[in-house]
Each structure stands twice: as C-alpha cells, then as structure tokens.
PDB file of C-alpha atoms in Angstrom:
ATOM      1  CA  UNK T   1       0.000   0.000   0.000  1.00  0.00           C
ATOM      2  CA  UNK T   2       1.075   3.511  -0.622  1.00  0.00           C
ATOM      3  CA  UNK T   3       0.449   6.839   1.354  1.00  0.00           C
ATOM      4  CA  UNK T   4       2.223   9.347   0.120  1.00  0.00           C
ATOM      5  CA  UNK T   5      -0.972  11.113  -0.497  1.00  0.00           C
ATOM      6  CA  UNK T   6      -1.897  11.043   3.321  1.00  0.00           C
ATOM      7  CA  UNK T   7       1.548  12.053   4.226  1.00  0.00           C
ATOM      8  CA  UNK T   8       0.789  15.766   2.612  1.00  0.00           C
ATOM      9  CA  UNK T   9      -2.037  15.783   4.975  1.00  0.00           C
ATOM     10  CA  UNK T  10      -4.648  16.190   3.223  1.00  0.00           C
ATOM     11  CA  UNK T  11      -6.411  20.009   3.829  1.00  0.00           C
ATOM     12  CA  UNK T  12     -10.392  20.342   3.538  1.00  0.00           C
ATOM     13  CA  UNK T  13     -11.115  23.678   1.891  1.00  0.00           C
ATOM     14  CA  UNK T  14     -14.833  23.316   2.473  1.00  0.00           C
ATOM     15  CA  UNK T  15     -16.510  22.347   5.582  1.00  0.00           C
ATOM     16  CA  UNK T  16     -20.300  21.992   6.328  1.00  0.00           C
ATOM     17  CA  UNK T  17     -21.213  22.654   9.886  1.00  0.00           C
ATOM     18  CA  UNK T  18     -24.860  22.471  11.677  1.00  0.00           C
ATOM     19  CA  UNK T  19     -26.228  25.256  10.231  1.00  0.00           C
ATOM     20  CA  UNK T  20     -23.313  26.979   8.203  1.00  0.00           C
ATOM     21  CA  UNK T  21     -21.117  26.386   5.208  1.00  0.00           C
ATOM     22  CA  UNK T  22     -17.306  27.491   4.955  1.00  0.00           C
ATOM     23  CA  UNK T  23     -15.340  27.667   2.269  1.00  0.00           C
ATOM     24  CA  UNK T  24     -11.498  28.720   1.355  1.00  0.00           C
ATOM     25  CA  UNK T  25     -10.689  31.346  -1.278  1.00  0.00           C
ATOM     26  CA  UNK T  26      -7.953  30.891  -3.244  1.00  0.00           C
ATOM     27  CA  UNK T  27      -6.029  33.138  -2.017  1.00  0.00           C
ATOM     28  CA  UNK T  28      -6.592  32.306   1.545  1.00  0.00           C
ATOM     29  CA  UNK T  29      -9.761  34.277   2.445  1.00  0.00           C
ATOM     30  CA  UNK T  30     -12.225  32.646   4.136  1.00  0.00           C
ATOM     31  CA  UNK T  31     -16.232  32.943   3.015  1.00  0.00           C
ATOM     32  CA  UNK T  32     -19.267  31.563   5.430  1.00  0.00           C
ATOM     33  CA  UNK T  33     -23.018  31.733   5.166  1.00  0.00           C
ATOM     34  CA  UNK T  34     -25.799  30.335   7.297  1.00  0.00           C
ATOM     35  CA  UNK T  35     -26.550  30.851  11.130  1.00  0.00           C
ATOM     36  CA  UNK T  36     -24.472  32.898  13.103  1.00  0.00           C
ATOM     37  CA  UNK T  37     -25.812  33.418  16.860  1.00  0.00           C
ATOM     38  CA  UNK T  38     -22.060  32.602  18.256  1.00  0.00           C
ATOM     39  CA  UNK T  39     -20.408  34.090  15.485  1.00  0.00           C
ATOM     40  CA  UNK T  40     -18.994  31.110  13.826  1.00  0.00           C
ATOM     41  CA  UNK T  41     -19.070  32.859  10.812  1.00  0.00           C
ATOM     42  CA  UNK T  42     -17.028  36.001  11.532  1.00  0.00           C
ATOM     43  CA  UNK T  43     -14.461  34.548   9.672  1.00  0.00           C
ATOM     44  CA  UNK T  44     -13.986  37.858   7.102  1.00  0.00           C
ATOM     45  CA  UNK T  45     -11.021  39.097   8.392  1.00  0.00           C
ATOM     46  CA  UNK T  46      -9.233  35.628   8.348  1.00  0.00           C
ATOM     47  CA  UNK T  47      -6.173  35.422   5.986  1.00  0.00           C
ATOM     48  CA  UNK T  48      -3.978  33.069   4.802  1.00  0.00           C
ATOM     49  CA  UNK T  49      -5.834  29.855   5.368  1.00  0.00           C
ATOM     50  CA  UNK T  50      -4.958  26.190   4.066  1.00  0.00           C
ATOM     51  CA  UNK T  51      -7.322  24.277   5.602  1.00  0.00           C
ATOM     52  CA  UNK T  52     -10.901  24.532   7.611  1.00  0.00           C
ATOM     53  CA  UNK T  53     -13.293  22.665   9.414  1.00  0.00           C
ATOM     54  CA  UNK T  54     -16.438  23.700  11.380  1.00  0.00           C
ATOM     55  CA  UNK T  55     -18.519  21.636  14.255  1.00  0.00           C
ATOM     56  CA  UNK T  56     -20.948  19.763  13.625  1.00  0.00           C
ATOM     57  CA  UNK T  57     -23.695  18.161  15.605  1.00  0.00           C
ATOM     58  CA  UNK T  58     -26.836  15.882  15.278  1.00  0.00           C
ATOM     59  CA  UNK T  59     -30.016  17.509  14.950  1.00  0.00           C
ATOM     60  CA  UNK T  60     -32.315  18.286  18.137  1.00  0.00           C
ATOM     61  CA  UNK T  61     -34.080  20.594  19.908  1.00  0.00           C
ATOM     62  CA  UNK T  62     -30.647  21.375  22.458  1.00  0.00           C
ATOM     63  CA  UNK T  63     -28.372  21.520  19.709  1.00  0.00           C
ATOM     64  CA  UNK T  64     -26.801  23.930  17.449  1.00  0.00           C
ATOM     65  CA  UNK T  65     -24.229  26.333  18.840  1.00  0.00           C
ATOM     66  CA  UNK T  66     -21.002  25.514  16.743  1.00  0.00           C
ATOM     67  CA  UNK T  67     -17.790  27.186  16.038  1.00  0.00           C
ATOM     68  CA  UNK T  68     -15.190  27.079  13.246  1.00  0.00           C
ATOM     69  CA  UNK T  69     -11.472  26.350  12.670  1.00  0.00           C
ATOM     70  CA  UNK T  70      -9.011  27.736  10.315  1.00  0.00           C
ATOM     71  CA  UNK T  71      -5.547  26.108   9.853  1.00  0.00           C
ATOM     72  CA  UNK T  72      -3.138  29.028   8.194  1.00  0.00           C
ATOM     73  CA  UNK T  73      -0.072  28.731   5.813  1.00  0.00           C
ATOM     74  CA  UNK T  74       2.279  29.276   8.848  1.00  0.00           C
ATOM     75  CA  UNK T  75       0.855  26.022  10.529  1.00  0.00           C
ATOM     76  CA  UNK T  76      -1.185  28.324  13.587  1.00  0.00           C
ATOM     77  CA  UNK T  77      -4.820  28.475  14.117  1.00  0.00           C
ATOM     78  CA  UNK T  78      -7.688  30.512  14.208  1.00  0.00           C
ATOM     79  CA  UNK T  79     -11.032  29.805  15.927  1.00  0.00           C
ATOM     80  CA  UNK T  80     -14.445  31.421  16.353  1.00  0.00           C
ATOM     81  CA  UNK T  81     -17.775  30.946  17.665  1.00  0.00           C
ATOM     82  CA  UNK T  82     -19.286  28.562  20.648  1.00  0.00           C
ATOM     83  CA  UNK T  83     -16.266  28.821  23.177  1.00  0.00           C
ATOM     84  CA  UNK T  84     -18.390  26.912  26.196  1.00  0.00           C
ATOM     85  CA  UNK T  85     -15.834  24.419  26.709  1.00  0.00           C
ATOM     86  CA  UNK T  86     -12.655  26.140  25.361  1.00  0.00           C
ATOM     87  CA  UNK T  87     -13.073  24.259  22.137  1.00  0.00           C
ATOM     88  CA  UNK T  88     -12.058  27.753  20.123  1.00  0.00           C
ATOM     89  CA  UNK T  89      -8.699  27.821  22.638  1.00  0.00           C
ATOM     90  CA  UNK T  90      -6.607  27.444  20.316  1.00  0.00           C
ATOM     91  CA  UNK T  91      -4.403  30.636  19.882  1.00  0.00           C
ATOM     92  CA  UNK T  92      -1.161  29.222  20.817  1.00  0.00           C
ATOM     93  CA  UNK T  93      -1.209  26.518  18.801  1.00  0.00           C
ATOM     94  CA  UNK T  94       1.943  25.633  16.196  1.00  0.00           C
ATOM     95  CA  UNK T  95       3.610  23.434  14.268  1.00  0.00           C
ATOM     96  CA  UNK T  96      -0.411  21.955  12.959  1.00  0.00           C
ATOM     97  CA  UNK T  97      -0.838  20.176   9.925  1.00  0.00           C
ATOM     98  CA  UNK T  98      -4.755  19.668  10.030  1.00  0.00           C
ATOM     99  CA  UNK T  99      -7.718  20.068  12.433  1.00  0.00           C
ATOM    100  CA  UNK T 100     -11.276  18.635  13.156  1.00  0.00           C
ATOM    101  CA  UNK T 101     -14.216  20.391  15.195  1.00  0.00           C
ATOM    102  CA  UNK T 102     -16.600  18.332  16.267  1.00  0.00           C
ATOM    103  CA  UNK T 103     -19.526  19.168  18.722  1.00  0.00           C
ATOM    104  CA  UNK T 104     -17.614  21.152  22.043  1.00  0.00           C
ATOM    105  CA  UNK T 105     -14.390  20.428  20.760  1.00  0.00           C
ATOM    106  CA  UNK T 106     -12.088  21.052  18.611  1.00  0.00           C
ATOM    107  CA  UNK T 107      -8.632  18.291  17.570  1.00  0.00           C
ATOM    108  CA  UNK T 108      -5.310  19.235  16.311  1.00  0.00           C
ATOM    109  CA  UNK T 109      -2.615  16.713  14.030  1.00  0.00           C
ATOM    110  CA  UNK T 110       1.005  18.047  14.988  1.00  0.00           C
ATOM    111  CA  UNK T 111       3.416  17.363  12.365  1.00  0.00           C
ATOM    112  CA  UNK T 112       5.101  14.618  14.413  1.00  0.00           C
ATOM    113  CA  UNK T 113       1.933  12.845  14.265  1.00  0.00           C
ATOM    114  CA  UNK T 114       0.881  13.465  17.691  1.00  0.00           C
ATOM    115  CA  UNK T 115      -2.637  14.899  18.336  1.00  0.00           C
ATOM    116  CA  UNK T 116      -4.135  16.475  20.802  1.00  0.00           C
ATOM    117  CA  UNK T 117      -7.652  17.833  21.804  1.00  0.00           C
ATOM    118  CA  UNK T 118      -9.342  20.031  23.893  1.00  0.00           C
ATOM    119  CA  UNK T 119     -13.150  20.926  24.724  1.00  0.00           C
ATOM    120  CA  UNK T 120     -15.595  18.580  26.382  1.00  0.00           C
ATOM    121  CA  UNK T 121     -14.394  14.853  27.417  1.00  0.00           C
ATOM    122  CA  UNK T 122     -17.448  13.700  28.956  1.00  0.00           C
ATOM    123  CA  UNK T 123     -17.253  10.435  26.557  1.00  0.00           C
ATOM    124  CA  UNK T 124     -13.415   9.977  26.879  1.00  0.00           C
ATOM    125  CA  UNK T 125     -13.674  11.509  23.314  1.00  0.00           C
ATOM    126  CA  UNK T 126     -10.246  13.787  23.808  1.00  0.00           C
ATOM    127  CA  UNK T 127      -8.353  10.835  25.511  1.00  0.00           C
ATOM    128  CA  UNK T 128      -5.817  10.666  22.126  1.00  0.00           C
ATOM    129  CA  UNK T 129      -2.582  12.301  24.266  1.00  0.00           C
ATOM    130  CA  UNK T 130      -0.851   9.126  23.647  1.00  0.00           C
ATOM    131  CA  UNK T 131      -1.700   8.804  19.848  1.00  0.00           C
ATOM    132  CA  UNK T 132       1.375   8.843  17.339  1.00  0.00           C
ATOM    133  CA  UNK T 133       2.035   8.145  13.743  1.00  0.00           C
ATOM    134  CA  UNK T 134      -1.629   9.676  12.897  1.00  0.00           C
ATOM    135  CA  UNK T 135      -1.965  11.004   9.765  1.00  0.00           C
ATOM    136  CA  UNK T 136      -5.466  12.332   9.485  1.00  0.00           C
ATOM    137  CA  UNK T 137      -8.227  12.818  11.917  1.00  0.00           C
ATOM    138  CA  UNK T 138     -12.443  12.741  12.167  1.00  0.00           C
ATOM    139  CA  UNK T 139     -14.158  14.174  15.122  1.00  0.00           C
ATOM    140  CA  UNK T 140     -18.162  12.752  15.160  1.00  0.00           C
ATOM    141  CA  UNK T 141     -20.295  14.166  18.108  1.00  0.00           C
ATOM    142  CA  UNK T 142     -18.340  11.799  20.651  1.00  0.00           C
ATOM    143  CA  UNK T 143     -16.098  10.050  19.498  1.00  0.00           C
ATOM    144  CA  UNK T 144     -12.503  10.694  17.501  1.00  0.00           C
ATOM    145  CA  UNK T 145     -11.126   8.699  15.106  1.00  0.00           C
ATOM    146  CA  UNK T 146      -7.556   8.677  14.059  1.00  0.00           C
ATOM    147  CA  UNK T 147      -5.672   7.169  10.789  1.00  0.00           C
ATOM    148  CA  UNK T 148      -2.059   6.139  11.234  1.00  0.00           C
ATOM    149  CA  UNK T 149       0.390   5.744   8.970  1.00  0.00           C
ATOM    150  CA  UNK T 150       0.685   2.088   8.005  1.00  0.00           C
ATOM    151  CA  UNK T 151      -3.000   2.546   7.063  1.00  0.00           C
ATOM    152  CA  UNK T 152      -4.583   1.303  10.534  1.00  0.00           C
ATOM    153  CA  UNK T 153      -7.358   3.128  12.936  1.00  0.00           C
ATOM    154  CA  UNK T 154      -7.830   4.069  15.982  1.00  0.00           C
ATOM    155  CA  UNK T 155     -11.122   5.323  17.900  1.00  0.00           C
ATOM    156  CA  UNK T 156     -11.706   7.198  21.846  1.00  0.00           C
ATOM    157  CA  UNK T 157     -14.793   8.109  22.945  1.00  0.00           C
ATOM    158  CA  UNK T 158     -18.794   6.993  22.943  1.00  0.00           C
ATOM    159  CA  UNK T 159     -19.141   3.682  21.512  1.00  0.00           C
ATOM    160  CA  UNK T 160     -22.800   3.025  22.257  1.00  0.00           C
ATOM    161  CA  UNK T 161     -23.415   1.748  18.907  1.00  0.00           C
ATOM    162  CA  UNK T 162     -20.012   0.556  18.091  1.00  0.00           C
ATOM    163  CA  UNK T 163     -18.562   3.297  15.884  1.00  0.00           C
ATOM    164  CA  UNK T 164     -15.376   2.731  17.259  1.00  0.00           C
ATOM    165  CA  UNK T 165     -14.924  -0.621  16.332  1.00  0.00           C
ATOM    166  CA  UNK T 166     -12.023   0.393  13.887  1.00  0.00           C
ATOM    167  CA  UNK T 167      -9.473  -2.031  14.755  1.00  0.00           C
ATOM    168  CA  UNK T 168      -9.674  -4.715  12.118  1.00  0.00           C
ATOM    169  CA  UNK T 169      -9.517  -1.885   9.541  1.00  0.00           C
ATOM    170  CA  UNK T 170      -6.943  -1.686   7.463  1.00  0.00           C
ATOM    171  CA  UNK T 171      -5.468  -0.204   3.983  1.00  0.00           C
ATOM    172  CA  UNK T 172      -7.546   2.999   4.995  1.00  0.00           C
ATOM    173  CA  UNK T 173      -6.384   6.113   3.543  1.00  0.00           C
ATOM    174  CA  UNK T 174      -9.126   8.525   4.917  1.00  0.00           C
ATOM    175  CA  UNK T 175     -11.894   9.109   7.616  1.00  0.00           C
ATOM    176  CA  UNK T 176     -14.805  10.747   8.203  1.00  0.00           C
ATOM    177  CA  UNK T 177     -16.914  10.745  11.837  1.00  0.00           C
ATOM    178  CA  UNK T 178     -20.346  11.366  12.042  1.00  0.00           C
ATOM    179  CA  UNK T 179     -22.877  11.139  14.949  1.00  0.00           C
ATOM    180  CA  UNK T 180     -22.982   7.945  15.737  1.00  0.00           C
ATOM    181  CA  UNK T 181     -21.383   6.671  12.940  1.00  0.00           C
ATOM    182  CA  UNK T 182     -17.510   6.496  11.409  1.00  0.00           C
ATOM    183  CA  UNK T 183     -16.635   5.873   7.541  1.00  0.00           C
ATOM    184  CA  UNK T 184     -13.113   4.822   6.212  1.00  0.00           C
ATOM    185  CA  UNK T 185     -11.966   5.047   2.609  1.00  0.00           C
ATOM    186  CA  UNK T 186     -10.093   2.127   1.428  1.00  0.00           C
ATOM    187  CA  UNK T 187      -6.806   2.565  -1.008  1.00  0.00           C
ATOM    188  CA  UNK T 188      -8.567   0.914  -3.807  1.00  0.00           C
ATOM    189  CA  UNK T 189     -11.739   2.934  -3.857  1.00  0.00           C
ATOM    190  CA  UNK T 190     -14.023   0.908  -1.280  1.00  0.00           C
ATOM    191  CA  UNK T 191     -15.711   2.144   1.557  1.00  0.00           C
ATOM    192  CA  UNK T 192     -16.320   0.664   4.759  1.00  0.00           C
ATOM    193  CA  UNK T 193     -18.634   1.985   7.843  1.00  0.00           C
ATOM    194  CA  UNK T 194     -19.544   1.409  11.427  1.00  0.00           C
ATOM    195  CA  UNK T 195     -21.533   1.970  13.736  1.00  0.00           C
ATOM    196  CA  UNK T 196     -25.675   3.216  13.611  1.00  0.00           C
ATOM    197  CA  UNK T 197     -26.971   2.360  10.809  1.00  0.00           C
ATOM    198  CA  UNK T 198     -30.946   3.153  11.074  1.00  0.00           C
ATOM    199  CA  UNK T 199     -31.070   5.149   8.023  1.00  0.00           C
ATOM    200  CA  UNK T 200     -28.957   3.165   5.888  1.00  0.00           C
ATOM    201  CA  UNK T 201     -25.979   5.686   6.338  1.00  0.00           C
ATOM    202  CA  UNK T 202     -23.433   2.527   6.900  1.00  0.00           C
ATOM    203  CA  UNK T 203     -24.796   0.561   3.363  1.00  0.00           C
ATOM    204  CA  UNK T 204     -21.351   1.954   1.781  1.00  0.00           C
ATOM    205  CA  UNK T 205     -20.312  -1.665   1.288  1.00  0.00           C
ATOM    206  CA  UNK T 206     -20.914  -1.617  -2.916  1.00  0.00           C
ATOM    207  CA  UNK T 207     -19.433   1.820  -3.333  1.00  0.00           C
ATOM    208  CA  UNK T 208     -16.387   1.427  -5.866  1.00  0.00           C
ATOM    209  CA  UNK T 209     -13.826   4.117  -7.394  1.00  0.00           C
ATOM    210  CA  UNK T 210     -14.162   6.670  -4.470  1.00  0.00           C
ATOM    211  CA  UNK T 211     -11.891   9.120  -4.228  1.00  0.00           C
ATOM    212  CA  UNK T 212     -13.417  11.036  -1.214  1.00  0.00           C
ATOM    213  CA  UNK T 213     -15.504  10.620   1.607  1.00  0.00           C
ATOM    214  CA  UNK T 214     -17.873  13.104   4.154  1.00  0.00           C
ATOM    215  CA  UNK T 215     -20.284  11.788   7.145  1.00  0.00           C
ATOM    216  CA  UNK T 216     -23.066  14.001   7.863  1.00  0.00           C
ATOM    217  CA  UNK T 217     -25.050  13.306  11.356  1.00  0.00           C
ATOM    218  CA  UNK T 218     -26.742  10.198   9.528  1.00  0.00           C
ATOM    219  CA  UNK T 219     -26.258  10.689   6.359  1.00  0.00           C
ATOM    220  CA  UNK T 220     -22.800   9.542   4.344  1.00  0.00           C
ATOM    221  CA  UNK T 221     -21.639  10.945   0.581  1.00  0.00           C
ATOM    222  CA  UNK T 222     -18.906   9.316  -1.644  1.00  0.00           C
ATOM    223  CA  UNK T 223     -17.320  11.516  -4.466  1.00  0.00           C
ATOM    224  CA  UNK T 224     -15.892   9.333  -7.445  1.00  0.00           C
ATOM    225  CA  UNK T 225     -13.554   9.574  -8.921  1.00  0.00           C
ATOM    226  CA  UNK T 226     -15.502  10.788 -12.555  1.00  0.00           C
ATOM    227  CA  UNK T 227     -16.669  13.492 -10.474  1.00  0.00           C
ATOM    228  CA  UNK T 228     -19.859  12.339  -9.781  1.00  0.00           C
ATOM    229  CA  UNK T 229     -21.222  12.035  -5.821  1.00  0.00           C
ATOM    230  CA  UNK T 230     -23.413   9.051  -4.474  1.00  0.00           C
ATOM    231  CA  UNK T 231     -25.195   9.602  -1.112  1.00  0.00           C
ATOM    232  CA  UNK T 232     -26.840   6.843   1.585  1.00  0.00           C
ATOM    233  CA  UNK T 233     -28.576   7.436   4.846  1.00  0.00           C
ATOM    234  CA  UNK T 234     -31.168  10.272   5.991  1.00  0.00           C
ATOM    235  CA  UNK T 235     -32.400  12.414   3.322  1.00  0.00           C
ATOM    236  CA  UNK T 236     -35.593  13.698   5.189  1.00  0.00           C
ATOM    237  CA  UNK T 237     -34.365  17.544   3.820  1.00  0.00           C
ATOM    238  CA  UNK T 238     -32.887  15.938   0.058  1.00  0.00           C
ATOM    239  CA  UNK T 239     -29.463  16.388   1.458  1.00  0.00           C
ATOM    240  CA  UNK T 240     -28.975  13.044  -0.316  1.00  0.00           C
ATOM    241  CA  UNK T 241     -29.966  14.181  -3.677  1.00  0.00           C
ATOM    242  CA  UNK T 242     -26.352  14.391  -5.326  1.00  0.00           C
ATOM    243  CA  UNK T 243     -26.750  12.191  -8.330  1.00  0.00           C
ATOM    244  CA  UNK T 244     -27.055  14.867 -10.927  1.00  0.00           C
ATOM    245  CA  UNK T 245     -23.958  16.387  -9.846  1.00  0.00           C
ATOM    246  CA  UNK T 246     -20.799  16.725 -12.131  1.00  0.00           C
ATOM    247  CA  UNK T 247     -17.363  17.885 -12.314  1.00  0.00           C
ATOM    248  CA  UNK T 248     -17.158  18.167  -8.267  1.00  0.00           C
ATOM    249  CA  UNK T 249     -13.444  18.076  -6.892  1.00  0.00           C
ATOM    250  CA  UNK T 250     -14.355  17.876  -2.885  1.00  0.00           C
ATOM    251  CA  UNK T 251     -17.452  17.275  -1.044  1.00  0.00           C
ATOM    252  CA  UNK T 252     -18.656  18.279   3.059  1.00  0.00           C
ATOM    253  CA  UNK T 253     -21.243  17.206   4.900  1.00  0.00           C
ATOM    254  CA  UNK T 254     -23.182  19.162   7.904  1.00  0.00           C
ATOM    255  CA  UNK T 255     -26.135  18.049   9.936  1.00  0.00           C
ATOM    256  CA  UNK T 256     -28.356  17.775   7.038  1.00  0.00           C
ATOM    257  CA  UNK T 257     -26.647  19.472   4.103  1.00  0.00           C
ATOM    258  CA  UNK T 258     -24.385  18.308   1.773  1.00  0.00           C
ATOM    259  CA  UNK T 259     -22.049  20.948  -0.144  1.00  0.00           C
ATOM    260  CA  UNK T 260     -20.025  19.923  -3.213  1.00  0.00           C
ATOM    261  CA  UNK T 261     -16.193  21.898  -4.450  1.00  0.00           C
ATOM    262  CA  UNK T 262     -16.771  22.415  -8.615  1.00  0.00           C
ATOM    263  CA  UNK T 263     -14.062  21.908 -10.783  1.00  0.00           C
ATOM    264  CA  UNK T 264     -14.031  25.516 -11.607  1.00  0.00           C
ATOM    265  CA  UNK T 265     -14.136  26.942  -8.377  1.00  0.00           C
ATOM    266  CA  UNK T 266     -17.863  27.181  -7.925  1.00  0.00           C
ATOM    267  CA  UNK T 267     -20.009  25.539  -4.903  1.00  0.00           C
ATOM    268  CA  UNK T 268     -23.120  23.738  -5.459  1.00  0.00           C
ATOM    269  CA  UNK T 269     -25.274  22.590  -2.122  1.00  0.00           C
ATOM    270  CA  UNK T 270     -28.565  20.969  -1.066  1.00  0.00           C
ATOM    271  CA  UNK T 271     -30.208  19.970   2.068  1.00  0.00           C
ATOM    272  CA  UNK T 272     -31.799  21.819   4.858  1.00  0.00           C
ATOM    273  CA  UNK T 273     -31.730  25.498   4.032  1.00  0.00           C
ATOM    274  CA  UNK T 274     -33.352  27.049   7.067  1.00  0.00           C
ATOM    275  CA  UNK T 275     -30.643  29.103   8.143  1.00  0.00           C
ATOM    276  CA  UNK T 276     -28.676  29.400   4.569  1.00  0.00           C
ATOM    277  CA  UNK T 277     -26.290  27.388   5.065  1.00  0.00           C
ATOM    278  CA  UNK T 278     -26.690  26.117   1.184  1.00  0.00           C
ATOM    279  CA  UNK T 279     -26.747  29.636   0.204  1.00  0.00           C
ATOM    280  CA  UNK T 280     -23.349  29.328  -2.064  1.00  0.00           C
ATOM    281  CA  UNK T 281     -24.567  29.154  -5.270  1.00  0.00           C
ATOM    282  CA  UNK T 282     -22.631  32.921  -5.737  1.00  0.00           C
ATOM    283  CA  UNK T 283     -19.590  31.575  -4.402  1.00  0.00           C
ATOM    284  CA  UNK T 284     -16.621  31.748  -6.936  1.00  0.00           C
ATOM    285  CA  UNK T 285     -12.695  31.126  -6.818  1.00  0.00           C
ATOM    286  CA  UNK T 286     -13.355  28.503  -3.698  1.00  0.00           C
ATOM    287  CA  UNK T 287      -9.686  27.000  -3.252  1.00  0.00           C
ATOM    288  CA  UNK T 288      -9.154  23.550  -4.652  1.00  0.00           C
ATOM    289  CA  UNK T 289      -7.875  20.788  -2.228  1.00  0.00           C
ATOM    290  CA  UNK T 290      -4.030  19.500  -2.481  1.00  0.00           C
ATOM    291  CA  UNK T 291      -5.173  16.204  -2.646  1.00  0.00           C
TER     292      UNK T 291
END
C-alpha cells in the first residue's frame, strides 16, 4: 500500500457545519453563510488559510451552537464561535498540519503525528494524548477517530453503537466521523462503515472508485472519482440528492446538508436550508484541495 498522499495531509477547503457552510478562497480568504448566533461565521477578516473545518452536531431541539477552525499557511490556528468548553482555545497553537471540530471540541494533528484535543471529554472523546504516527483525523459528536500511517485506525470516545470498532480496519487512507457513525476510505476505492446504521448511512459496502468521503449526522456521501457524488442514509431535507452532480473536486457534509467543491471553483449545495447554510450558489474562486 502507498500513502504518500496522506503524508501531505490532506487540507479540507470546504466544511459543512450544523447550520453553516465554509469555504477557502484561493487566495486564503475565508467565506461563510448560514446561522451565526455565536459568530462562527465572523471569519472575514481571516487570511492566509490552508485548511478549515467547522462543528458539527446531530439535529435536536438542544443543539446547534457551533464554532469554526481555520488552519493558516504558517501552521497556527484561528477559531471562532461557541467557546463553552474552550473548544475555540486554540491561539497558541503551532507546528499543525490539520484540524477537526466536532460538537464542544475542537482536535489538532502536529506534524510529528501526535494529536491532541481540547473541549468537552465527557465520553473519553479527547483521551488521544498518547496517539502517534496519525496522519489524518475525524471528530463525530463523541467520538474521535484517528488514521495512522501504516494505514490502521484508531477510535476514543462513545461507543454506544459501536462506531469505534475500527481495529480490524486496514489499507484505509481517509476518515470521516459522524454522529454515531464512522466511515473509512479504502486505497482501492471501497468504503467501509460502522456503527448506527438506522437510516442506511453505513450501506457503503458496494461503493467502488471513491476518491473522497464526508459523514453528515446520519447521512454519508462518496465523491468518485468521474466526479460524480453518491449519497446513503437520511435524506428527510434531500441532502442526499447528489446524483445529478458533475465535475465536483471535494465534497462536506453538515447536519443535514451536503455541499459539493466544482471543478471551476464554484459551490453547489442541497439539504436543509433554514438558516442558509446552502446559500453558495454565488460563491466563486473557492480553493481547490491538495489532494
């Protein structure tokens, strides 16, 4: 197996929150739309920016507040929004090559492979301080999942319905988290998925030639490698409905929106629109990811 891919740590330049949207420029401004009560999307002034990712959370009545992260070019980080827990702590951070938000948290990968966390632990979900040899990392509601190097992965956190039962994976080259389920992209285009499955958003087993992977709160989306995106699992809002797309380079997935990266810059979303968060369909110029 080879992973020189995941060894450039791979750098989302679109990220799908629970009620937002985020997206890189490419010249390292940073554009959001959607809700905004904790200002997770004050995020005009940022500069410089290689990589982004903003919390997510299931959907309920209790639920919402979020914040978002922005990796820069000189490895630091930037935060904003719901600071409850210290999950937006983050300002003397360095030497980062990607980061994951998930709900009242927020994860770092330090280039030595190490990662650490901070923000609520209730589930054991920031117990990763002796971690190493990660290459990427997922953050679902509670529970973190970590890719090492040789292509293995490792899960902390709530296991209730066994979406950290990673440990027989293997050849994995990327992971996504969602709430109570965790998704793994296999080297030769396969997927593979644990954990609640209610709404079909684990039936990833006959996916072929994926080349990217995002895990909504119950809902899971596949890019191919043609360009085209396949979606399984709750599509009460059409957040699912991704099978005319074309031409998309990177894909995110929030609570109950899915947001596709054009070829050509351009951002194309669907799914729950209450707070316009799938308002992007102005967006130009969105950076395109290294991967």
């Amino acid at each position: 197996m080879t992973f020189h891919r995941m060894r450039r740590w791979s750098k989302d330049t679109i990220a799908a929150g629970r009620r937002h949207t985020v997206g890189i420029k490419s010249g390292g401004t940073v554009m959001a739309v959607g809700d905004n009560k904790y200002g997770q999307c004050d995020v005009s002034g940022w500069h410089d920016m290689v990589a982004i990712a903003a919390g997510n959370v299931h959907m309920a009545t209790n639920t919402g507040n979020a914040h978002t992260i922005g990796l820069k070019s000189n490895s630091t980080v930037e935060a904003v929004g719901w600071n409850k827990h210290g999950q937006c702590n983050v300002c003397d951070w360095c030497n980062i090559v990607a980061v994951a938000a998930g709900w009242r948290r927020t994860i770092r990968l330090k280039s030595d492979g190490a990662v650490v966390e901070v923000g609520r632990n209730n589930d054991g979900e920031c117990n990763v301080n002796d971690w190493h040899d990660i290459v990427a990392i997922a953050a679902g509601d509670w529970h973190t999942i970590g890719l090492k190097l040789d292509g293995t992965v490792t899960a902390v956190g709530n296991n209730r319905f066994s979406q950290c039962n990673v440990s027989d994976w293997g050849d994995i080259e990327a992971v996504k988290a969602g709430y109570l389920h965790t998704v793994g992209l296999k080297s030769d285009g396969a997927a593979v998925a644990v954990g609640q499955n209610k709404l079909g958003q684990c039936d990833v087993s006959l996916w072929r030639g994926i080349a990217a992977i995002a895990a909504g709160s119950n809902h899971t989306v596949g890019l191919k490698s043609n360009g085209t995106v396949v979606a399984v699992g709750w599509n009460a809002y059409g957040q699912c409905n991704v099978s005319d797309w074309r031409d998309i380079v990177a894909i995110a997935a929030g609570c109950a929106h899915t947001v596709g990266l054009k070829s050509d810059g351009t951002v194309v979303a669907v799914g729950d629109n209450e707070y316009g968060q799938c308002n992007v369909s102005l967006w130009s110029g969105i950076q395109l990811p290294n991967n």
